[in-house]
Structures are given as C-alpha cells and as structure tokens.
Amino acid sequence: MLRLSEIKLPLDHAEEALREAVLARLGIAPEDLLSFSIARRANDARRKSAILMVYSVDVLLRDEAAVLARLAGDNHVRPTPDTGYRFVAQAPSGLPHPRPVVIGAGPCGLFAGLILAQMGFRPIILERGKVVRERTKDTWGLWRRAVLNPESNVQFGEGGAGTFSDGKLYSQIKDPRFLGRKVLTEFVKAGAPEDILTEAHPHIGTFRLVTMVEAMRRTIEALGGEYRFEHRVEDFDIETMADGSRRLKGLHLHGGEYLAANHVVLAVGHSARGTFQTLYDRGVHMEAKPFSIGVRIEHPQSWIDRARFGPCAGHPDLGAAAYSLSHHCANGRTVYSFCMCPGGRVVAATSEEGRVVTNGMSQYSRQEFNANSGLVVGIDPQRDYPGHPLAGIDLQRRLEDAAYIAGGSNYHAPGQRVEDFLAGRPSTAIGAVQPSYKPGVNPTDLAGVLPDFVVAAMREALPVFGRQIANYDHPDAMMTGVETRTSSPVRITRGKDFQSLNTQGLFPAGEGAGYAGGILSAGVDGIKVAEALALSMIG
C-alpha cells in the first residue's frame, strides 16, 4: 500500500474529485486503483478566498512496485508506514508480587494502566478522586454553587484535568513508533468518533471523554486490573540500601492502609502539590521547571471564524476556527496563546480552597458562543522563582490567592476588558463580550493580580495579535484571571530506564512529572513508562 500526501482540492469539491486527483497524481488508469482511504485531512486557509482541503490518502494498486519505481523522486508518494502497536512484553505465569501500581487515573495513568493490563500485569490504579460521573457532579458544584471539593474537581478524579478541556488530541512530540496512533485507536474503541484517526487537529470534548474514560476503565478491569477510587497516597516507603542506593517498598494511603509496591507509575498530574512536597521530603530527586502564567481571553467565536476563514466562515467542513499566536517582547518575555478552545467556555479549575484558577473547555460540537484561549507569558526558575525545586508552586499559589481576593473571595474570578487593561484602568462593567466563567466574574484590574513583567508583556502583545487576527484586541474582548496551571512547575527527574534518578521502582510519568503536555503526549508517555516498568518486572 502507498501513501500519497499533499493532495489539494477546493473546499467544496465534488465527492469523486479525490479519486480523480489520486489517479492523476499516480498517472494510472481507473482499473489499476483497487481501493483508497483517507489517512489525514486538513485545511489550508492561508488564502481566505480560496481555502483548500489537503489530504493524505492510502491507496491499494494493481502494480504498486511499478508505480513506486516510476515516482521514486516524488517525496509525496511513499510506502504506507506501519502504525500498528506491538507489545514489548507479556507477563509470565506466576508473576511475582506485589502487583504494579499506577498512581493517578488521568490520561497518562489511564494508558499506563491499560498497557500493563493488556500485557497481563493486572495493575492496581489508585485515584485520590472519584469516578468520573460523580466527579463531574462535584465539579459542577463549584461552577454552579461556588462549593469546592478539594479531592474531586477539575484537577482530581478519574480522567484527570484533560476531561474538562477541549479534548485536543494532537501534539508536537516526536513519535517514531506511532504510539500516538495507539492512543487514538484505543479512544475510538472506547467510543470516540472515528474521524480523530484522520483529522489533522482531532478533538473529542468533555462529554464524550466522560463515556470513553468509563469504557476504558471497564476494559482494564476485564483484563484483571483493579481501580481504587478515593485512595490518596499520603507517603512513600523508601528503603536506603547498604550501598547508598534507594528503592521503593510501598505506599501509605489516606486512612492508614499500607500497600506493598516496588513498581509504581507516578502519574499524579500537574496539580498534585501535596504529593510533590512529600516526594521532596522523602529525598526523591526533582527540579524546578519552566511554565507559564497569564489569563484566559474570550471573543465571540464568529469573530475568530471571520478572521481565520473570511467568506468561508461557517462552512460545515471547517467547523469552529482555532488560532495559535506568539510574540517575543522587548522585555525578553514570550507571550503566546495556550490551550485554545473554539466554541467553548472558561471554567473554574482550582483544587485548593481560597484560590482561583481558570482553564478552558469545549464540547465536541464546539458550538458555544465564545472562543477562549490562555494568553500566557513564559517564566523560568532561574529568573522568576530561584532557590528551591518547589518555588514555582509558591508562585502559583500567591497568584491564585490574589485572584481569589480580587474576584470577591467567593470563587468569582477577576476580569477586565482589553481596552481597560491596555489603558491601565480597572474595569467597572462588562462590555459586549460576556464572560463564560462560572460562578461569575468581578470586573477589576488584572494588573493588581499578575506580576508587572507579565502585564507589560501582554500589553505589548495584544495589539500585535490584533493585527494578526482582526478584533483580537477589541475593546470589549474579555480577560479572566488567573491561568497558572499551564504545566507542572516541577520535573521529577528520571533516567533512560524511566525510573527516578535516585529511587528504584518509582517511574515518574506524564504532565505532573514534567514529561508531557496535553492528553495525547500524556497518553504516549504512559505507554512508554508502562513498557519500561514491564521490562523491569520480568528482567
């Protein structure tokens, strides 16, 4: 089978046009094309008046070798890559105990548990929060009634933080083994739409993610895996050997239970601040890591559609438009869009009482009124929070405390119109763009919440972005703060064997450990760590 890439057709092309384009590209007769299927579909909107659909197609030919030899110099005609997943190990009979443990049931822990279960290792999955549907009710409790459950919220519970997001399934990671394809394939088996296998920028949305997470849990349990919800890990039992090396022996759980464990995937997510502190206290090697801080910015989705797609805005094959922006500022900072959610809403994402955190979320349809994105500024340990591996957490908390107070000390968020933010004056009312954040937004001055260098950088970047996307810096565009949980502020360092640098048996993984960013890359990292753990157990 051959893969043809960069086949470009008009947006409103006829159904048979793709087949005709394949025949023309290959220079073959219709009877020589036995079958074809779409491998990837994207759009090219650089010319808004003539938007193109761009396809990669897998074709089955009567004489593949002859065509491949004739088109040997064409880089867009190549053998179709083998994207099938192959397990690196299978659990032997009489596998030694204790069983492997996965801490955390977010995307990374979910795929670590799934791969271990599929290899026959019968993992135990510990999750401090609740099953996904109960967790959803608790999350709505914050949004609708300003009642926070610190153990069951946007950050903690089955499915992880990615459950309440746009459900984006694309990443910039290098993936030579096509592990991302394994992630997508398992999602489709669990009920995701099949188009995530072909769309260039696939997404799922929150409601579908809920049912998929449940289906994957059932698969893991059917394979011998075991879930234990509302089981928070309180401490780590680490033994120091005669030669000075350290190894994990077990886990102390909330409520006093002790679980023997010497092969543990640590997939706790980027907001497990108490766990980070415990690991630091136990001497597990970690370091401060760069992350970003800022706000969520909202515009009517129709503005973004027109800016990106021009007269083609609203076309069903284009859907809700997204954007990606970046600007290097005079003060040496970089401002960029983060986790852009077309047709979505800004959500309350705190996990700690007396603090305000924002994030973005969309459903699969992306049909809500506003578009939102993080508008964030990159920061780094040496410059902004030196001196301690956990100093980034202290910075996050200070900003979240300030946002809680500025919002009214009731989980409302501080917000500001762009015009007022640029002019350096507090907002006293909401303009034409209605903020979507619940439980509510208090108009105020975001400069009193964010560091001065962040404010200066965003004030420089907004007009620049407005020249790239019409109305981005519209006076009534709404900014809601604060966005602090862009990624983990720490990295729990690991070696080539995926184990902690100084604690044998502990396998740091995913976003919380500093090795992923987003659902897809977290799932891929979970697969890699599960493979390493399996090889360690049978080696």
XYZ file of C-alpha atoms in Angstrom:
539
model
C 0.000 0.000 0.000
C 1.210 3.527 -0.814
C 0.549 6.832 0.919
C 0.018 9.946 -1.189
C 0.325 13.263 0.643
C -0.389 16.903 -0.184
C -3.409 16.302 -2.412
C -5.123 19.692 -2.502
C -8.720 20.243 -3.572
C -11.152 23.168 -3.343
C -13.195 23.418 -0.168
C -16.431 22.498 -1.958
C -15.020 19.786 -4.183
C -17.237 17.030 -5.528
C -17.106 13.634 -3.844
C -15.470 11.950 -6.845
C -12.776 14.663 -7.097
C -10.490 12.956 -4.581
C -10.447 9.702 -6.559
C -9.742 11.636 -9.750
C -6.895 13.503 -8.044
C -5.362 10.207 -6.891
C -5.493 8.804 -10.438
C -3.940 11.966 -11.842
C -1.168 12.069 -9.234
C -0.228 8.434 -9.893
C -0.765 8.569 -13.646
C -2.728 5.314 -13.700
C -5.940 4.036 -15.267
C -9.068 3.753 -13.065
C -8.958 -0.047 -13.114
C -5.448 -0.005 -11.595
C -6.711 1.679 -8.416
C -8.182 -1.125 -6.323
C -9.135 0.978 -3.283
C -8.164 4.059 -1.302
C -8.852 5.574 2.116
C -8.205 8.936 3.736
C -5.258 8.853 6.152
C -5.301 12.536 7.077
C -7.420 15.586 6.317
C -6.590 19.223 6.976
C -7.387 22.642 5.583
C -5.145 25.337 4.143
C -6.730 28.714 4.967
C -3.819 30.963 4.041
C -5.908 32.349 1.151
C -9.276 33.028 2.748
C -10.964 33.493 -0.606
C -9.795 30.082 -1.827
C -9.498 27.711 1.137
C -8.221 24.256 0.202
C -8.731 20.813 1.701
C -5.452 18.893 1.983
C -5.471 15.086 2.023
C -3.117 12.216 2.630
C -4.507 9.030 1.094
C -3.580 5.345 1.377
C -4.018 3.506 -1.921
C -4.066 -0.153 -2.920
C -2.845 -0.609 -6.510
C -2.732 -3.389 -9.051
C 1.025 -2.873 -9.561
C 2.391 -0.936 -6.606
C 6.059 -1.682 -7.318
C 5.897 -0.265 -10.833
C 4.224 2.945 -9.711
C 6.637 3.400 -6.814
C 9.635 2.918 -9.141
C 8.254 5.374 -11.687
C 7.618 8.028 -8.995
C 10.786 7.380 -6.999
C 11.684 11.080 -6.900
C 8.288 12.189 -5.579
C 8.519 12.678 -1.805
C 4.732 12.728 -1.590
C 4.377 9.120 -2.781
C 5.820 6.604 -0.348
C 5.019 3.221 1.189
C 2.331 3.499 3.838
C 4.003 3.384 7.268
C 3.257 0.509 9.616
C 1.462 2.200 12.525
C 0.467 -0.986 14.345
C 1.334 -1.242 18.037
C 3.404 -4.181 19.304
C 3.692 -5.063 22.965
C 7.230 -5.183 24.326
C 6.447 -7.920 26.854
C 3.843 -10.257 28.250
C 3.504 -11.091 31.908
C 4.817 -14.583 32.648
C 2.748 -17.061 34.607
C 3.461 -16.870 38.295
C 4.305 -13.172 38.136
C 5.972 -12.139 41.401
C 4.068 -9.930 43.793
C 3.422 -7.194 44.630
C 1.432 -6.109 41.571
C 2.420 -2.939 39.720
C 0.664 0.210 40.892
C -0.371 3.286 38.923
C -0.966 6.455 40.941
C -3.416 8.685 39.086
C -6.196 7.984 36.587
C -5.635 10.878 34.177
C -4.587 10.300 30.538
C -1.079 9.142 31.488
C -2.204 6.803 34.259
C -5.084 5.571 32.120
C -2.776 4.427 29.324
C -0.124 3.115 31.681
C -2.822 1.010 33.338
C -4.296 -0.085 30.012
C -0.970 -1.204 28.532
C 0.004 -3.043 31.710
C -3.383 -4.760 31.751
C -3.130 -5.694 28.070
C 0.274 -7.241 28.761
C -1.203 -9.287 31.608
C 0.308 -7.461 34.606
C -3.017 -6.789 36.402
C -2.190 -3.293 37.693
C -3.742 -1.558 40.672
C -4.805 2.018 39.824
C -5.011 4.405 42.776
C -7.007 7.621 42.273
C -7.460 10.203 45.020
C -10.690 11.471 43.430
C -13.976 9.895 42.440
C -15.284 8.015 39.420
C -15.775 10.358 36.504
C -19.543 10.866 36.731
C -19.502 11.595 40.471
C -16.520 13.858 39.889
C -18.488 15.721 37.199
C -21.254 16.468 39.712
C -18.700 17.818 42.204
C -17.124 19.968 39.503
C -20.491 21.464 38.608
C -20.915 22.166 42.324
C -18.092 24.698 42.093
C -19.318 26.175 38.840
C -22.970 26.499 39.865
C -22.876 26.921 43.647
C -19.283 28.043 44.423
C -18.762 24.882 46.513
C -15.309 23.283 46.098
C -14.476 19.655 46.879
C -10.647 19.641 47.187
C -10.499 15.922 46.321
C -12.959 15.948 43.408
C -12.731 18.803 40.907
C -11.273 19.783 37.523
C -7.815 18.612 38.609
C -8.534 15.483 40.667
C -10.622 12.453 39.765
C -10.978 9.818 37.065
C -9.929 11.165 33.668
C -7.633 13.863 35.046
C -7.616 17.532 34.103
C -7.922 16.649 30.416
C -11.518 15.530 30.938
C -12.559 19.163 31.393
C -10.807 20.615 28.371
C -11.239 20.881 24.625
C -10.084 17.282 24.346
C -7.353 18.110 21.833
C -5.555 15.055 20.514
C -2.569 16.464 18.711
C 0.964 17.140 19.838
C 4.402 18.234 18.658
C 6.176 15.258 20.243
C 8.434 13.024 18.156
C 6.639 9.714 17.761
C 8.699 7.301 15.626
C 6.824 4.258 16.969
C 3.393 5.798 16.292
C 2.392 5.473 19.942
C 0.033 8.382 19.401
C -1.822 6.196 16.925
C -2.220 3.592 19.672
C -3.753 6.277 21.897
C -6.203 7.358 19.190
C -7.108 3.783 18.299
C -7.910 2.927 21.912
C -10.027 6.072 22.173
C -12.022 5.012 19.118
C -12.548 1.558 20.651
C -13.868 3.339 23.739
C -16.385 5.366 21.754
C -14.557 8.352 20.280
C -15.604 9.384 16.751
C -13.544 7.667 14.078
C -12.619 10.988 12.487
C -9.981 11.500 15.191
C -7.901 8.984 13.202
C -7.862 11.191 10.102
C -8.361 14.826 11.150
C -5.171 16.879 11.337
C -6.327 18.522 14.586
C -8.637 15.994 16.252
C -10.554 16.726 19.420
C -13.223 14.989 21.483
C -14.765 17.351 24.030
C -15.723 16.823 27.636
C -18.990 14.863 27.426
C -17.554 12.236 25.092
C -14.412 11.951 27.190
C -16.529 11.010 30.201
C -18.070 7.982 28.492
C -14.742 6.965 26.951
C -12.954 7.025 30.301
C -15.656 4.779 31.729
C -15.330 2.333 28.821
C -11.554 2.156 29.196
C -11.920 1.505 32.911
C -14.176 -1.450 32.133
C -11.578 -2.775 29.685
C -8.795 -2.557 32.265
C -10.926 -4.288 34.884
C -11.910 -7.043 32.451
C -8.188 -7.709 31.908
C -7.543 -8.103 35.637
C -6.738 -4.512 36.555
C -8.167 -3.031 39.746
C -9.289 0.543 40.437
C -9.325 2.008 43.916
C -11.018 5.414 43.981
C -10.770 7.926 46.835
C -7.391 6.381 47.726
C -4.937 9.233 48.162
C -1.269 8.333 48.593
C -0.039 10.034 51.762
C 3.568 8.851 51.852
C 6.206 6.714 50.153
C 8.093 3.954 51.939
C 11.635 4.183 50.559
C 14.447 1.933 51.765
C 18.103 3.023 51.669
C 20.426 0.112 50.869
C 23.912 -0.562 52.228
C 25.491 0.850 49.076
C 23.529 4.088 49.428
C 21.030 3.301 46.685
C 17.317 3.725 47.357
C 14.349 1.609 46.404
C 10.610 1.922 46.813
C 8.983 -0.619 49.125
C 5.396 0.554 49.496
C 2.788 3.292 49.787
C 0.998 4.731 52.802
C -2.588 5.575 51.862
C -5.060 8.029 53.354
C -6.878 6.249 56.154
C -3.881 4.288 57.367
C -3.697 1.483 54.789
C -0.270 0.293 53.657
C 0.172 -1.103 50.152
C 3.348 -3.022 49.360
C 4.629 -1.807 45.998
C 8.033 -1.824 44.327
C 6.978 -0.931 40.758
C 4.923 2.277 40.754
C 3.930 4.612 37.925
C 3.712 8.143 39.332
C 1.102 9.828 37.096
C -0.312 12.347 39.550
C -0.885 15.346 37.250
C 0.431 18.892 37.431
C -1.634 19.969 40.459
C -0.621 17.279 42.976
C 1.144 19.817 45.139
C 0.942 17.818 48.352
C 2.446 14.786 46.619
C 5.290 16.895 45.241
C 6.047 18.115 48.770
C 6.006 14.575 50.164
C 8.322 13.309 47.426
C 10.697 16.196 48.104
C 10.635 15.474 51.840
C 11.498 11.829 51.087
C 14.514 12.873 49.032
C 13.187 11.939 45.579
C 15.185 13.926 43.042
C 13.300 16.776 41.392
C 13.980 20.186 39.929
C 12.065 23.361 39.197
C 10.732 23.557 35.646
C 9.601 26.423 33.377
C 5.891 27.018 32.968
C 3.638 29.952 32.024
C 1.184 32.279 33.715
C -1.461 34.685 32.494
C -5.194 34.845 31.859
C -7.972 33.464 29.657
C -9.105 35.745 26.846
C -12.535 35.447 25.214
C -14.007 36.608 21.903
C -17.219 35.680 20.118
C -16.427 32.603 18.031
C -17.915 34.352 14.991
C -15.130 36.962 15.169
C -12.463 34.277 15.096
C -14.232 32.388 12.282
C -14.358 35.506 10.095
C -10.753 36.432 10.878
C -9.454 32.967 10.027
C -11.787 31.833 7.237
C -13.100 35.066 5.688
C -16.131 34.487 3.458
C -15.936 30.737 4.116
C -16.673 31.180 7.834
C -19.389 28.812 8.957
C -18.676 26.182 6.326
C -19.506 22.747 7.831
C -16.204 21.222 6.672
C -14.226 23.892 8.522
C -16.024 23.962 11.851
C -15.104 26.461 14.552
C -11.822 28.220 13.816
C -8.807 27.972 16.098
C -5.643 30.055 16.276
C -2.076 29.905 17.548
C -0.209 33.107 18.374
C 3.201 34.015 19.751
C 5.137 37.254 20.284
C 8.644 37.890 21.628
C 8.555 41.058 23.727
C 11.043 43.839 24.327
C 11.437 42.750 27.964
C 12.697 39.349 26.828
C 9.449 37.545 27.570
C 7.333 35.484 25.174
C 3.558 35.850 25.125
C 1.572 33.098 23.423
C -1.849 31.536 23.130
C -2.291 28.349 25.103
C -4.929 25.595 25.021
C -7.193 27.434 22.576
C -10.811 26.255 22.911
C -13.059 27.102 19.928
C -16.728 27.413 20.750
C -16.157 26.698 24.435
C -16.126 28.281 27.853
C -13.755 29.390 30.590
C -14.028 27.162 33.651
C -13.124 27.318 37.320
C -10.203 24.918 37.767
C -8.921 25.365 41.304
C -8.178 22.379 43.515
C -7.417 24.318 46.699
C -9.747 26.324 48.890
C -9.446 30.102 48.800
C -7.803 30.189 45.366
C -8.992 30.973 41.822
C -7.639 29.223 38.722
C -9.025 29.384 35.174
C -8.890 26.903 32.309
C -10.713 26.349 29.012
C -13.181 23.671 27.910
C -15.147 22.753 24.771
C -17.618 20.089 23.784
C -17.161 18.024 20.623
C -19.566 20.271 18.700
C -17.677 23.456 19.664
C -20.950 25.350 19.319
C -20.922 27.609 22.361
C -20.881 31.344 21.717
C -17.344 32.296 22.726
C -13.848 31.213 21.766
C -11.301 31.270 24.571
C -7.592 30.741 24.948
C -4.901 31.131 27.505
C -2.957 34.363 26.994
C 0.183 33.473 28.891
C 3.780 34.522 29.458
C 6.645 32.066 29.774
C 8.623 32.117 33.023
C 11.654 30.151 34.168
C 13.153 29.098 37.522
C 16.486 30.900 37.312
C 14.863 34.242 36.608
C 11.491 34.115 38.340
C 11.448 31.558 41.166
C 15.017 30.529 42.036
C 16.324 28.708 45.052
C 14.032 25.728 45.555
C 12.505 22.957 43.421
C 9.020 23.800 44.737
C 9.300 27.582 44.435
C 7.111 27.566 41.312
C 4.252 26.159 43.389
C 4.646 29.018 45.870
C 4.417 31.493 42.969
C 1.290 29.792 41.605
C -0.366 29.936 44.999
C 0.415 33.634 45.507
C -1.207 34.486 42.178
C -4.212 32.249 42.842
C -4.655 33.819 46.312
C -4.592 37.294 44.760
C -7.112 36.260 42.101
C -9.480 34.872 44.763
C -9.406 38.161 46.673
C -9.728 40.299 43.535
C -12.698 38.209 42.423
C -14.561 38.857 45.681
C -13.376 35.958 47.869
C -16.241 33.761 46.674
C -14.645 31.855 43.762
C -15.693 34.519 41.294
C -12.762 35.401 39.036
C -11.252 38.832 38.399
C -11.905 40.052 34.865
C -11.080 43.052 32.705
C -11.976 44.406 29.279
C -8.984 44.573 26.923
C -9.435 48.314 26.401
C -9.213 48.935 30.153
C -6.275 46.565 30.545
C -4.321 48.380 27.823
C -5.197 51.778 29.309
C -4.132 50.735 32.806
C -7.501 51.385 34.443
C -9.837 48.998 36.285
C -12.922 47.731 34.515
C -16.169 48.695 36.210
C -18.542 46.806 33.902
C -18.647 44.030 31.322
C -18.843 45.072 27.669
C -20.235 43.358 24.588
C -18.292 40.138 25.218
C -19.982 38.266 28.038
C -17.525 36.136 30.045
C -18.437 32.463 30.315
C -16.646 31.719 33.613
C -18.870 30.407 36.391
C -19.671 31.056 39.193
C -19.081 34.627 37.968
C -16.649 37.392 37.029
C -15.874 40.532 39.031
C -14.705 43.493 36.851
C -11.460 44.829 38.286
C -7.807 45.500 37.424
C -5.778 42.409 36.494
C -2.566 44.400 36.917
C -3.104 44.056 40.638
C -3.099 40.274 40.360
C -0.305 39.494 37.894
C 3.429 40.328 38.081
C 4.434 43.598 36.417
C 6.535 41.864 33.745
C 3.551 39.717 32.735
C 1.302 42.765 32.483
C 3.872 44.662 30.403
C 4.402 41.721 28.058
C 0.678 41.174 27.477
C 0.112 44.896 26.853
C 2.780 44.788 24.164
C 1.482 41.579 22.597
C -2.245 42.343 22.400
C -2.032 44.973 19.616
C 0.384 42.709 17.718
C -2.103 39.846 17.906
C -4.853 42.253 16.865
C -3.012 42.864 13.602
C -2.818 39.122 13.012
C -6.420 38.298 13.968
C -8.995 41.037 13.481
C -10.708 42.076 16.742
C -8.321 40.099 18.931
C -7.577 43.346 20.814
C -11.186 44.575 20.539
C -12.027 46.924 23.432
C -14.658 44.531 24.789
C -12.668 41.300 24.481
C -12.704 39.782 27.955
C -9.720 38.725 30.039
C -10.308 36.484 33.072
C -7.629 35.510 35.567
C -5.627 33.680 36.518
C -4.205 30.923 34.331
C -1.440 29.293 36.393
C -1.749 25.550 35.734
C -0.372 25.543 32.184
C 2.044 22.747 33.063
C 3.815 21.267 36.035
C 6.200 23.637 37.853
C 8.463 20.686 38.717
C 10.195 17.836 36.926
C 10.637 14.597 38.846
C 13.787 13.524 37.076
C 14.151 10.051 35.605
C 16.805 8.086 33.776
C 16.844 6.218 30.490
C 15.087 3.317 32.215
C 12.222 5.736 33.085
C 12.838 5.258 36.805
C 13.528 8.053 39.257
C 17.174 9.096 39.180
C 17.629 8.141 42.809
C 14.692 5.901 43.759
C 14.470 2.477 42.130
C 10.940 1.285 41.417
C 9.401 4.749 41.099
C 8.504 5.644 37.486
C 7.658 9.374 37.147
C 5.311 9.927 34.212
C 3.117 12.406 32.391
C 2.387 16.065 32.959
C 2.848 16.068 36.716
C 6.359 14.672 36.431
C 7.203 17.193 33.729
C 7.323 14.832 30.742
C 4.142 15.632 28.805
C 1.758 18.418 27.929
C -1.779 17.562 26.871
C -3.872 14.425 26.507
C -2.025 12.825 23.599
C 1.523 13.311 24.862
C 0.481 12.224 28.353
C -1.049 9.048 26.946
C 2.090 8.357 24.919
C 4.285 8.859 27.974
C 2.058 6.500 29.933
C 2.633 3.816 27.298
C 6.410 4.305 27.371
C 6.572 4.130 31.153
C 4.320 1.059 31.278
C 6.628 -0.676 28.820
C 9.704 0.206 30.884
C 8.040 -0.985 34.079
C 7.010 -4.286 32.457
C 10.527 -4.947 31.222
C 11.850 -4.134 34.677
C 9.477 -6.631 36.297
C 10.394 -9.528 34.027
C 14.078 -8.621 33.625
